[in-house]
Amino acid sequence: MTTIQDVARHADVSTSTVSNVLNGRADRMRPETRQRVEAAIEALQFRPSKLAQQLKTGHTPLLGLLVPSMSNPMYGFIAREVETFAQDRFGLRLLIGSTYRDAAKEAAFFEDMLSHGVRRVIVISSLADERHLERAVERGMSVMSYDRRATLGQKTGVGHVTPDNFEAARLAADHLIAHGHQRLAFVTVSGMTMSRSDKIAGFRAAAEAAGLSKSAAVLDGGTLDEYGDSVIAEVGRATGLQLAADPKRPTGIVALNDLMALGLMAGLREGGLRVPQDVSVVGIDGLFLAALSNPGLTHVQMPIREMAHAMVEAVATDGAAPREQLFSQVRLVERESVAPPPGPKKSPSKARP
Amino acid sequence: MTTIQDVARHADVSTSTVSNVLNGRADRMRPETRQRVEAAIEALQFRPSKLAQQLKTGHTPLLGLLVPSMSNPMYGFIAREVETFAQDRFGLRLLIGSTYRDAAKEAAFFEDMLSHGVRRVIVISSLADERHLERAVERGMSVMSYDRRATLGQKTGVGHVTPDNFEAARLAADHLIAHGHQRLAFVTVSGMTMSRSDKIAGFRAAAEAAGLSKSAAVLDGGTLDEYGDSVIAEVGRATGLQLAADPKRPTGIVALNDLMALGLMAGLREGGLRVPQDVSVVGIDGLFLAALSNPGLTHVQMPIREMAHAMVEAVATDGAAPREQLFSQVRLVERESVAPPPGPKKSPSKARP
DNA sequence: TTGAAAGCGCTAACAA
DNA sequence: TTGTTAGCGCTTTCAA
């Protein structure tokens, strides 16, 4: 491996001179010297070891990203946006880890990041508390958390970026209501997270505003095991199957997210129901896969890219970018999974009971 | 930050003694000494800096993974398997990069890996030549390439793991043929890669064996732009739409991969055709998403996890594991996207012309 | 059984 | 304008 010493020798200068050209301090030397150094670098194909640079400076151009599972298309998309932006804009490479929603794995990731000298981490966690994140901050890390609001009135070193989950679910429920649905349901999985409760609140607010509180239910489809990605679709499918067998089922359903909505549609179909003729479904997220489903899934699009960029900016510019952000640009994308409710119902225009 | 010096001072020993307990050489000291050191480590919450260790030893417990795009569910799945296995089995963390199928980005990734001291890299590349990989090997890297066979008779430092693409496509085409299809097509995108040509060969072999060569076509759906993941589904959809308008269209289609198959089905549907009543579709890959589509996508399942593990093993054990492997355990998973061809056709049992 | 010391490749005072 | 030098935190001879 070529070192800075080799270059110095080759160019007949000292290592500090080489270091100076490496670090943009070429003004401190004669142009001729600089050229000799550059020629030597080129000739020897010298690439400074980031390892050594890091050891010396304490900084490493690495960004840590912790997701529940990389194979979940949603997290995959976020990861891609984070990686591309971090690299193009700040020259940061991405160190990624899947936690499978396991606290021990999450803690181990932080330990490793620390010992690797990584001081910037973005976390998508569904863990109940944030204490391990706080501890990382105390140890000198800059950490941004996705999809969790800051706990009210609690000062923290951890920054937060989150979409407007309340509004997203409200929009989804409203869309169903506007089509005349009166028996509504929000389908989720076991375990309450901040974003889930925000969505539920949004869903309930829409129902209430339409005077439908009594016929709006929140359905818990079951537990997510460690692999939480294809699994969430499975939970959706099981729920769909169950719903199909229930004569008092809702006619309009808001799903926790797109993957669950896709599973739900599959389950409903397996149970002999048609979407949207028998049941309407709305997802939340904005996955491109929603455009491929049959029927195309109507969903609420979250500003994923913007949020990914905001998180990168926050950890990369330490302090210069806002660390608490709510992204409210959620919008409904209409496809074919929503229609008026079936049967002898009033028409949408006079749907109020 | 706590250093080995702090620990040594706290335990009243030398740094070498601390280093010895850190590296499992506790036999070289009195149990009492060892205990003092361990107590100090615990008390100070000391975690050795991997940075410094790396600089000294030249090894870093990092694995590089280069994929075309992390947001492609297929690559996301591979990435997850690679990461989990590398971490659980070898304690390796994952440094990941998306290339968007761009040669410059790919080269830059290798440069960075090198300067970070990363010596193990797994690459999923669709670039035409492998010279940049060879160069990395020459510079001391251990690299495994996915989905590309070694070029025949060319000795190389780059290892290869690939599924049996020929067999996968053959299986898919055979399945269609067994259902009585006579007008077959393989739908792909522009640009030939090794795995694509293997699939095409397998498809053709099946057609030929059934005496259907003349009515088996290879369709190029168009170019993949830099974002090649949702895009491949778009290409599929466009192709489906086009096919729907063609009265001489094939009745049985093998898609390059599952994502393309999903897009194809959406396009066919948009064009007014029903799958499988009008056109049958078979995918290749084994994405869990295929189970959610409507109709459920029949596809050929590749042994992704096994291949991911094999690649990790090959780079992690340098030399101890085989570096050239073909995974032949491909199998057809039947769902609902295949049926006998429509119209006044012979029945499947006497389909041979 | 333990410690002193050299050095991995680099940066950045400080000197010259 | 250029060079000398002291580390960054660790591992590993070699000596005591």
mmCIF file of C-alpha atoms in Angstrom, chain A residues 9-253:
data_model
loop_
_atom_site.group_PDB
_atom_site.id
_atom_site.type_symbol
_atom_site.label_atom_id
_atom_site.label_comp_id
_atom_site.label_asym_id
_atom_site.label_seq_id
_atom_site.Cartn_x
_atom_site.Cartn_y
_atom_site.Cartn_z
ATOM 1 C CA ARG A 9 10.015 10.567 -0.905
ATOM 2 C CA HIS A 10 8.983 10.389 -4.538
ATOM 3 C CA ALA A 11 8.372 14.134 -4.691
ATOM 4 C CA ASP A 12 11.342 14.892 -2.523
ATOM 5 C CA VAL A 13 9.384 16.876 0.003
ATOM 6 C CA SER A 14 8.285 16.293 3.577
ATOM 7 C CA THR A 15 5.137 14.485 4.565
ATOM 8 C CA SER A 16 3.630 17.683 5.865
ATOM 9 C CA THR A 17 3.866 19.216 2.447
ATOM 10 C CA VAL A 18 2.069 16.265 0.984
ATOM 11 C CA SER A 19 -0.481 16.495 3.751
ATOM 12 C CA ASN A 20 -0.916 20.143 2.937
ATOM 13 C CA VAL A 21 -1.755 19.538 -0.685
ATOM 14 C CA LEU A 22 -4.041 16.726 0.403
ATOM 15 C CA ASN A 23 -5.918 19.102 2.641
ATOM 16 C CA GLY A 24 -6.225 22.031 0.303
ATOM 17 C CA ARG A 25 -3.466 24.114 1.786
ATOM 18 C CA ALA A 26 -1.594 24.432 -1.497
ATOM 19 C CA ASP A 27 -1.260 28.158 -1.016
ATOM 20 C CA ARG A 28 1.492 27.483 1.456
ATOM 21 C CA MET A 29 3.929 26.323 -1.164
ATOM 22 C CA ARG A 30 5.451 27.118 -4.487
ATOM 23 C CA PRO A 31 3.304 26.024 -7.411
ATOM 24 C CA GLU A 32 6.202 23.978 -8.591
ATOM 25 C CA THR A 33 6.351 22.031 -5.347
ATOM 26 C CA ARG A 34 2.669 21.444 -5.487
ATOM 27 C CA GLN A 35 2.971 20.084 -8.977
ATOM 28 C CA ARG A 36 5.727 17.718 -7.975
ATOM 29 C CA VAL A 37 3.549 16.416 -5.170
ATOM 30 C CA GLU A 38 0.538 16.017 -7.364
ATOM 31 C CA ALA A 39 2.586 14.231 -9.950
ATOM 32 C CA ALA A 40 3.879 11.854 -7.306
ATOM 33 C CA ILE A 41 0.368 11.190 -6.027
ATOM 34 C CA GLU A 42 -0.755 10.436 -9.511
ATOM 35 C CA ALA A 43 2.262 8.324 -10.355
ATOM 36 C CA LEU A 44 1.953 6.256 -7.217
ATOM 37 C CA GLN A 45 -1.823 6.093 -7.344
ATOM 38 C CA PHE A 46 -1.830 7.280 -3.790
ATOM 39 C CA ARG A 47 -5.087 7.316 -1.810
ATOM 40 C CA PRO A 48 -4.782 8.521 1.752
ATOM 41 C CA SER A 49 -5.974 6.002 4.292
ATOM 42 C CA LYS A 50 -9.201 7.213 5.833
ATOM 43 C CA LEU A 51 -8.364 4.988 8.738
ATOM 44 C CA ALA A 52 -5.305 6.967 9.627
ATOM 45 C CA GLN A 53 -7.030 10.246 8.927
ATOM 46 C CA GLN A 54 -9.821 9.283 11.227
ATOM 47 C CA LEU A 55 -7.552 8.162 13.991
ATOM 48 C CA LYS A 56 -5.861 11.504 13.810
ATOM 49 C CA THR A 57 -8.813 13.805 13.326
ATOM 50 C CA GLY A 58 -11.436 11.850 15.173
ATOM 51 C CA HIS A 59 -13.852 12.193 12.280
ATOM 52 C CA THR A 60 -14.934 9.497 9.927
ATOM 53 C CA PRO A 61 -16.937 10.121 6.767
ATOM 54 C CA LEU A 62 -19.415 7.417 7.636
ATOM 55 C CA LEU A 63 -23.096 7.594 8.421
ATOM 56 C CA GLY A 64 -24.899 4.901 10.373
ATOM 57 C CA LEU A 65 -28.443 3.912 9.457
ATOM 58 C CA LEU A 66 -30.492 1.585 11.575
ATOM 59 C CA VAL A 67 -33.691 0.152 10.128
ATOM 60 C CA PRO A 68 -36.030 -2.610 11.298
ATOM 61 C CA SER A 69 -35.403 -4.525 8.107
ATOM 62 C CA MET A 70 -33.754 -3.629 4.839
ATOM 63 C CA SER A 71 -35.967 -5.919 2.860
ATOM 64 C CA ASN A 72 -39.048 -3.928 3.698
ATOM 65 C CA PRO A 73 -39.605 -1.867 0.542
ATOM 66 C CA MET A 74 -40.377 1.215 2.610
ATOM 67 C CA TYR A 75 -37.124 1.097 4.514
ATOM 68 C CA GLY A 76 -35.273 0.136 1.393
ATOM 69 C CA PHE A 77 -36.520 3.288 -0.235
ATOM 70 C CA ILE A 78 -35.585 5.456 2.720
ATOM 71 C CA ALA A 79 -32.179 3.804 2.851
ATOM 72 C CA ARG A 80 -31.593 4.528 -0.789
ATOM 73 C CA GLU A 81 -32.531 8.165 -0.419
ATOM 74 C CA VAL A 82 -30.394 8.549 2.664
ATOM 75 C CA GLU A 83 -27.437 6.886 1.035
ATOM 76 C CA THR A 84 -27.578 8.784 -2.212
ATOM 77 C CA PHE A 85 -28.032 12.153 -0.578
ATOM 78 C CA ALA A 86 -25.392 11.546 2.079
ATOM 79 C CA GLN A 87 -22.899 10.476 -0.536
ATOM 80 C CA ASP A 88 -23.607 13.101 -3.190
ATOM 81 C CA ARG A 89 -23.970 15.977 -0.825
ATOM 82 C CA PHE A 90 -21.625 15.235 2.053
ATOM 83 C CA GLY A 91 -19.344 12.470 0.816
ATOM 84 C CA LEU A 92 -20.635 10.189 3.538
ATOM 85 C CA ARG A 93 -20.740 6.422 3.094
ATOM 86 C CA LEU A 94 -23.471 4.379 4.684
ATOM 87 C CA LEU A 95 -23.057 1.769 7.378
ATOM 88 C CA ILE A 96 -26.366 0.000 7.650
ATOM 89 C CA GLY A 97 -27.911 -2.396 10.120
ATOM 90 C CA SER A 98 -31.188 -4.257 10.475
ATOM 91 C CA THR A 99 -32.525 -4.554 13.995
ATOM 92 C CA TYR A 100 -35.506 -6.801 13.452
ATOM 93 C CA ARG A 101 -37.034 -4.638 16.161
ATOM 94 C CA ASP A 102 -34.725 -6.157 18.725
ATOM 95 C CA ALA A 103 -33.382 -3.941 21.497
ATOM 96 C CA ALA A 104 -30.174 -5.920 21.934
ATOM 97 C CA LYS A 105 -29.356 -5.712 18.236
ATOM 98 C CA GLU A 106 -30.048 -2.012 18.294
ATOM 99 C CA ALA A 107 -27.776 -1.452 21.264
ATOM 100 C CA ALA A 108 -25.039 -3.549 19.673
ATOM 101 C CA PHE A 109 -25.247 -1.455 16.547
ATOM 102 C CA PHE A 110 -24.648 1.718 18.514
ATOM 103 C CA GLU A 111 -21.723 0.170 20.339
ATOM 104 C CA ASP A 112 -20.179 -0.797 17.044
ATOM 105 C CA MET A 113 -20.763 2.578 15.486
ATOM 106 C CA LEU A 114 -19.086 4.214 18.418
ATOM 107 C CA SER A 115 -16.043 1.991 18.263
ATOM 108 C CA HIS A 116 -15.824 2.560 14.526
ATOM 109 C CA GLY A 117 -15.703 6.258 15.161
ATOM 110 C CA VAL A 118 -19.061 6.870 13.496
ATOM 111 C CA ARG A 119 -20.668 9.876 15.082
ATOM 112 C CA ARG A 120 -23.722 10.378 12.896
ATOM 113 C CA VAL A 121 -26.593 7.972 13.040
ATOM 114 C CA ILE A 122 -30.114 7.898 11.682
ATOM 115 C CA VAL A 123 -32.472 5.519 13.415
ATOM 116 C CA ILE A 124 -35.793 4.106 12.400
ATOM 117 C CA SER A 125 -36.773 2.449 15.590
ATOM 118 C CA SER A 126 -39.989 1.081 16.882
ATOM 119 C CA LEU A 127 -38.578 0.504 20.302
ATOM 120 C CA ALA A 128 -40.624 1.891 23.111
ATOM 121 C CA ASP A 129 -38.121 4.169 24.728
ATOM 122 C CA GLU A 130 -35.328 6.330 23.501
ATOM 123 C CA ARG A 131 -32.930 6.045 26.369
ATOM 124 C CA HIS A 132 -30.349 4.147 24.394
ATOM 125 C CA LEU A 133 -30.410 6.945 21.876
ATOM 126 C CA GLU A 134 -29.910 9.522 24.578
ATOM 127 C CA ARG A 135 -26.964 7.574 25.850
ATOM 128 C CA ALA A 136 -25.440 7.614 22.387
ATOM 129 C CA VAL A 137 -25.878 11.367 22.257
ATOM 130 C CA GLU A 138 -24.163 11.704 25.599
ATOM 131 C CA ARG A 139 -21.277 9.771 24.180
ATOM 132 C CA GLY A 140 -20.898 12.317 21.452
ATOM 133 C CA MET A 141 -23.121 11.081 18.677
ATOM 134 C CA SER A 142 -25.442 13.077 16.517
ATOM 135 C CA VAL A 143 -28.615 11.050 16.181
ATOM 136 C CA MET A 144 -31.818 11.592 14.282
ATOM 137 C CA SER A 145 -34.855 9.467 14.843
ATOM 138 C CA TYR A 146 -37.456 8.821 12.169
ATOM 139 C CA ASP A 147 -41.193 8.619 12.645
ATOM 140 C CA ARG A 148 -41.215 9.458 16.331
ATOM 141 C CA ARG A 149 -42.100 12.842 17.638
ATOM 142 C CA ALA A 150 -40.039 14.216 20.467
ATOM 143 C CA THR A 151 -41.687 13.379 23.742
ATOM 144 C CA LEU A 152 -43.462 16.484 24.845
ATOM 145 C CA GLY A 153 -41.670 18.793 27.205
ATOM 146 C CA GLN A 154 -38.666 16.544 27.385
ATOM 147 C CA LYS A 155 -35.470 18.137 26.309
ATOM 148 C CA THR A 156 -33.351 15.792 24.332
ATOM 149 C CA GLY A 157 -30.249 15.474 22.267
ATOM 150 C CA VAL A 158 -31.984 13.250 19.790
ATOM 151 C CA GLY A 159 -33.527 14.954 16.783
ATOM 152 C CA HIS A 160 -36.773 13.865 15.173
ATOM 153 C CA VAL A 161 -38.205 13.856 11.700
ATOM 154 C CA THR A 162 -41.694 12.602 11.176
ATOM 155 C CA PRO A 163 -44.444 12.821 8.613
ATOM 156 C CA ASP A 164 -47.828 14.089 9.684
ATOM 157 C CA ASN A 165 -49.260 10.710 10.579
ATOM 158 C CA PHE A 166 -52.388 12.201 12.047
ATOM 159 C CA GLU A 167 -53.171 14.091 8.883
ATOM 160 C CA ALA A 168 -52.314 11.130 6.683
ATOM 161 C CA ALA A 169 -54.791 8.861 8.421
ATOM 162 C CA ARG A 170 -57.355 11.629 8.568
ATOM 163 C CA LEU A 171 -57.032 12.157 4.831
ATOM 164 C CA ALA A 172 -57.408 8.445 4.198
ATOM 165 C CA ALA A 173 -60.507 8.159 6.376
ATOM 166 C CA ASP A 174 -62.003 11.301 4.880
ATOM 167 C CA HIS A 175 -61.604 9.864 1.437
ATOM 168 C CA LEU A 176 -63.592 6.823 2.467
ATOM 169 C CA ILE A 177 -66.234 8.996 4.134
ATOM 170 C CA ALA A 178 -66.513 11.136 1.037
ATOM 171 C CA HIS A 179 -67.361 7.991 -0.885
ATOM 172 C CA GLY A 180 -70.214 7.303 1.483
ATOM 173 C CA HIS A 181 -68.676 4.780 3.819
ATOM 174 C CA GLN A 182 -70.133 4.643 7.293
ATOM 175 C CA ARG A 183 -68.666 1.491 8.763
ATOM 176 C CA LEU A 184 -65.009 2.306 8.983
ATOM 177 C CA ALA A 185 -61.989 0.513 10.371
ATOM 178 C CA PHE A 186 -58.344 1.231 10.900
ATOM 179 C CA VAL A 187 -56.307 -1.957 10.688
ATOM 180 C CA THR A 188 -53.042 -2.062 12.578
ATOM 181 C CA VAL A 189 -50.725 -4.573 14.218
ATOM 182 C CA SER A 190 -50.122 -5.240 17.882
ATOM 183 C CA GLY A 191 -47.954 -2.846 19.769
ATOM 184 C CA MET A 192 -48.414 0.872 19.982
ATOM 185 C CA THR A 193 -45.851 3.258 18.646
ATOM 186 C CA MET A 194 -46.071 6.975 18.470
ATOM 187 C CA SER A 195 -46.730 7.004 14.761
ATOM 188 C CA ARG A 196 -49.403 4.354 15.079
ATOM 189 C CA SER A 197 -51.254 6.208 17.778
ATOM 190 C CA ASP A 198 -51.043 9.391 15.733
ATOM 191 C CA LYS A 199 -52.566 7.604 12.780
ATOM 192 C CA ILE A 200 -55.303 6.164 14.931
ATOM 193 C CA ALA A 201 -56.044 9.602 16.312
ATOM 194 C CA GLY A 202 -56.282 11.018 12.806
ATOM 195 C CA PHE A 203 -58.578 8.222 11.758
ATOM 196 C CA ARG A 204 -60.809 8.803 14.774
ATOM 197 C CA ALA A 205 -60.874 12.544 14.222
ATOM 198 C CA ALA A 206 -62.165 12.061 10.700
ATOM 199 C CA ALA A 207 -64.827 9.622 11.874
ATOM 200 C CA GLU A 208 -65.901 11.943 14.622
ATOM 201 C CA ALA A 209 -66.128 14.951 12.355
ATOM 202 C CA ALA A 210 -68.492 12.908 10.194
ATOM 203 C CA GLY A 211 -70.520 11.742 13.178
ATOM 204 C CA LEU A 212 -69.335 8.193 12.636
ATOM 205 C CA SER A 213 -67.484 7.572 15.885
ATOM 206 C CA LYS A 214 -69.665 4.666 16.927
ATOM 207 C CA SER A 215 -69.119 2.768 13.719
ATOM 208 C CA ALA A 216 -65.401 3.396 13.413
ATOM 209 C CA ALA A 217 -63.250 0.612 14.796
ATOM 210 C CA VAL A 218 -59.562 0.065 15.330
ATOM 211 C CA LEU A 219 -58.585 -3.512 14.497
ATOM 212 C CA ASP A 220 -55.461 -5.145 15.801
ATOM 213 C CA GLY A 221 -54.396 -7.770 13.327
ATOM 214 C CA GLY A 222 -51.847 -9.443 15.548
ATOM 215 C CA THR A 223 -48.225 -9.548 16.462
ATOM 216 C CA LEU A 224 -45.303 -8.847 14.225
ATOM 217 C CA ASP A 225 -42.510 -11.310 14.746
ATOM 218 C CA GLU A 226 -38.868 -10.457 14.361
ATOM 219 C CA TYR A 227 -38.903 -10.417 10.602
ATOM 220 C CA GLY A 228 -41.441 -7.639 10.426
ATOM 221 C CA ASP A 229 -41.638 -6.949 6.712
ATOM 222 C CA SER A 230 -43.172 -9.623 4.569
ATOM 223 C CA VAL A 231 -44.814 -10.441 7.865
ATOM 224 C CA ILE A 232 -46.796 -7.259 8.062
ATOM 225 C CA ALA A 233 -48.383 -8.177 4.754
ATOM 226 C CA GLU A 234 -49.198 -11.586 6.214
ATOM 227 C CA VAL A 235 -50.893 -9.963 9.158
ATOM 228 C CA GLY A 236 -52.869 -7.910 6.684
ATOM 229 C CA ARG A 237 -53.852 -10.983 4.736
ATOM 230 C CA ALA A 238 -54.988 -12.841 7.846
ATOM 231 C CA THR A 239 -57.028 -9.840 8.883
ATOM 232 C CA GLY A 240 -58.569 -9.608 5.448
ATOM 233 C CA LEU A 241 -59.551 -13.238 5.542
ATOM 234 C CA GLN A 242 -61.127 -12.777 8.945
ATOM 235 C CA LEU A 243 -62.994 -9.677 7.869
ATOM 236 C CA ALA A 244 -64.372 -11.462 4.842
ATOM 237 C CA ALA A 245 -66.094 -13.942 7.119
ATOM 238 C CA ASP A 246 -67.661 -11.241 9.246
ATOM 239 C CA PRO A 247 -71.073 -10.023 8.037
ATOM 240 C CA LYS A 248 -70.800 -6.895 10.162
ATOM 241 C CA ARG A 249 -67.456 -5.999 8.685
ATOM 242 C CA PRO A 250 -66.510 -2.431 7.823
ATOM 243 C CA THR A 251 -66.957 -1.318 4.247
ATOM 244 C CA GLY A 252 -64.088 1.131 4.303
ATOM 245 C CA ILE A 253 -60.656 0.317 5.699
#
